[in-house]
């Protein structure tokens, strides 16, 4: 079986994102790689019933996320043209981008949670289900 | 980041097992590979309250599974010494063998189920949670 053609590495911008990218690049082994981060909209987090305009804060968050993502990309030899920050529900957005771009490998970080966190769900779990391609969950080891 | 040292490919012996093995070997990229299959004990499936001795049937199932696994191994250039059939709950047994053997990559097939199947759980989901190493879920496409 040939190896992968197009890999999508999705990071949460935590300190462990570098580990996930390095591992993804190693498995992708020279194939085309793109990098993404998904921001959940503030209205998701705050229920949307607060009478204030969050659009400016949202824009600041997106700009900050983009700066971080570009830094990670440049540290790992990925072009900023292959980076994107999108707003939405992480697993859905990762699936959407993967489908649109004919991705054959999605790489995400996994904290190896079990028990309660399993019930609450996690991004790596959400990404695995419903993905139309292979998914590599990179086990990260948070320092704390 | 160096690539993997020891990979464990877990198959369900379905028709798609060859796909999973081929993909696993491609990602493992020359590292040490072992192959396993987990049989759920009949008492799990039948509740254990039926007054009959299932040990002979269980043994036959194990022998059949072992024959199938050896065939898959030999078709893919894996030594039968690196194959094992174990009895138990799939995700737990895969984690146990992975921990005991210092595995750094587990490869499993994934049917990409969502919705109801997500609630009911699946082996790839179970393997992802609680794994102490990376997990590659290979998206298989059943012919039916």
JSON list of C-alpha atoms in Angstrom, two decimals, chain B residues 87-138:
[
{"chain": "B", "resi": 87, "resn": "UNK", "atom": "CA", "xyz": [-8.86, -13.98, 24.88]},
{"chain": "B", "resi": 88, "resn": "UNK", "atom": "CA", "xyz": [-10.46, -11.01, 26.62]},
{"chain": "B", "resi": 89, "resn": "UNK", "atom": "CA", "xyz": [-11.94, -7.57, 26.07]},
{"chain": "B", "resi": 90, "resn": "UNK", "atom": "CA", "xyz": [-10.29, -6.18, 22.89]},
{"chain": "B", "resi": 91, "resn": "UNK", "atom": "CA", "xyz": [-9.25, -2.68, 24.02]},
{"chain": "B", "resi": 92, "resn": "UNK", "atom": "CA", "xyz": [-7.96, -3.90, 27.41]},
{"chain": "B", "resi": 93, "resn": "UNK", "atom": "CA", "xyz": [-5.96, -6.73, 25.89]},
{"chain": "B", "resi": 94, "resn": "UNK", "atom": "CA", "xyz": [-4.48, -4.47, 23.22]},
{"chain": "B", "resi": 95, "resn": "UNK", "atom": "CA", "xyz": [-3.42, -1.97, 25.91]},
{"chain": "B", "resi": 96, "resn": "UNK", "atom": "CA", "xyz": [-1.97, -4.74, 28.08]},
{"chain": "B", "resi": 97, "resn": "UNK", "atom": "CA", "xyz": [0.11, -6.25, 25.28]},
{"chain": "B", "resi": 98, "resn": "UNK", "atom": "CA", "xyz": [1.19, -2.77, 24.14]},
{"chain": "B", "resi": 99, "resn": "UNK", "atom": "CA", "xyz": [2.36, -1.83, 27.63]},
{"chain": "B", "resi": 100, "resn": "UNK", "atom": "CA", "xyz": [4.09, -5.17, 28.24]},
{"chain": "B", "resi": 101, "resn": "UNK", "atom": "CA", "xyz": [5.95, -4.98, 24.94]},
{"chain": "B", "resi": 102, "resn": "UNK", "atom": "CA", "xyz": [6.88, -1.27, 25.03]},
{"chain": "B", "resi": 103, "resn": "UNK", "atom": "CA", "xyz": [4.90, -0.65, 21.86]},
{"chain": "B", "resi": 104, "resn": "UNK", "atom": "CA", "xyz": [5.00, 2.93, 20.58]},
{"chain": "B", "resi": 105, "resn": "UNK", "atom": "CA", "xyz": [2.41, 2.57, 17.81]},
{"chain": "B", "resi": 106, "resn": "UNK", "atom": "CA", "xyz": [-0.85, 0.64, 17.86]},
{"chain": "B", "resi": 107, "resn": "UNK", "atom": "CA", "xyz": [-2.57, 0.14, 14.50]},
{"chain": "B", "resi": 108, "resn": "UNK", "atom": "CA", "xyz": [-6.26, -0.76, 14.37]},
{"chain": "B", "resi": 109, "resn": "UNK", "atom": "CA", "xyz": [-8.96, -0.75, 11.72]},
{"chain": "B", "resi": 110, "resn": "UNK", "atom": "CA", "xyz": [-11.72, 1.82, 11.95]},
{"chain": "B", "resi": 111, "resn": "UNK", "atom": "CA", "xyz": [-15.11, 1.64, 10.28]},
{"chain": "B", "resi": 112, "resn": "UNK", "atom": "CA", "xyz": [-15.62, 5.38, 10.76]},
{"chain": "B", "resi": 113, "resn": "UNK", "atom": "CA", "xyz": [-18.87, 4.78, 12.54]},
{"chain": "B", "resi": 114, "resn": "UNK", "atom": "CA", "xyz": [-20.80, 7.65, 13.98]},
{"chain": "B", "resi": 115, "resn": "UNK", "atom": "CA", "xyz": [-24.22, 8.19, 15.55]},
{"chain": "B", "resi": 116, "resn": "UNK", "atom": "CA", "xyz": [-25.56, 5.10, 17.26]},
{"chain": "B", "resi": 117, "resn": "UNK", "atom": "CA", "xyz": [-22.39, 3.08, 16.81]},
{"chain": "B", "resi": 118, "resn": "UNK", "atom": "CA", "xyz": [-20.51, 5.89, 18.55]},
{"chain": "B", "resi": 119, "resn": "UNK", "atom": "CA", "xyz": [-22.72, 5.51, 21.59]},
{"chain": "B", "resi": 120, "resn": "UNK", "atom": "CA", "xyz": [-22.36, 1.74, 21.54]},
{"chain": "B", "resi": 121, "resn": "UNK", "atom": "CA", "xyz": [-18.61, 2.12, 21.36]},
{"chain": "B", "resi": 122, "resn": "UNK", "atom": "CA", "xyz": [-16.18, 0.54, 18.99]},
{"chain": "B", "resi": 123, "resn": "UNK", "atom": "CA", "xyz": [-12.83, -1.14, 19.28]},
{"chain": "B", "resi": 124, "resn": "UNK", "atom": "CA", "xyz": [-10.88, 1.71, 17.69]},
{"chain": "B", "resi": 125, "resn": "UNK", "atom": "CA", "xyz": [-12.49, 4.18, 20.08]},
{"chain": "B", "resi": 126, "resn": "UNK", "atom": "CA", "xyz": [-11.76, 1.94, 23.06]},
{"chain": "B", "resi": 127, "resn": "UNK", "atom": "CA", "xyz": [-8.17, 1.51, 21.94]},
{"chain": "B", "resi": 128, "resn": "UNK", "atom": "CA", "xyz": [-7.63, 5.23, 21.54]},
{"chain": "B", "resi": 129, "resn": "UNK", "atom": "CA", "xyz": [-8.73, 5.95, 25.09]},
{"chain": "B", "resi": 130, "resn": "UNK", "atom": "CA", "xyz": [-6.28, 4.82, 27.68]},
{"chain": "B", "resi": 131, "resn": "UNK", "atom": "CA", "xyz": [-3.52, 3.99, 25.20]},
{"chain": "B", "resi": 132, "resn": "UNK", "atom": "CA", "xyz": [-0.07, 5.02, 26.41]},
{"chain": "B", "resi": 133, "resn": "UNK", "atom": "CA", "xyz": [1.26, 5.37, 22.87]},
{"chain": "B", "resi": 134, "resn": "UNK", "atom": "CA", "xyz": [0.24, 6.64, 19.45]},
{"chain": "B", "resi": 135, "resn": "UNK", "atom": "CA", "xyz": [-2.75, 5.01, 17.77]},
{"chain": "B", "resi": 136, "resn": "UNK", "atom": "CA", "xyz": [-3.27, 4.86, 14.02]},
{"chain": "B", "resi": 137, "resn": "UNK", "atom": "CA", "xyz": [-6.87, 4.14, 13.06]},
{"chain": "B", "resi": 138, "resn": "UNK", "atom": "CA", "xyz": [-6.88, 2.82, 9.50]}
]
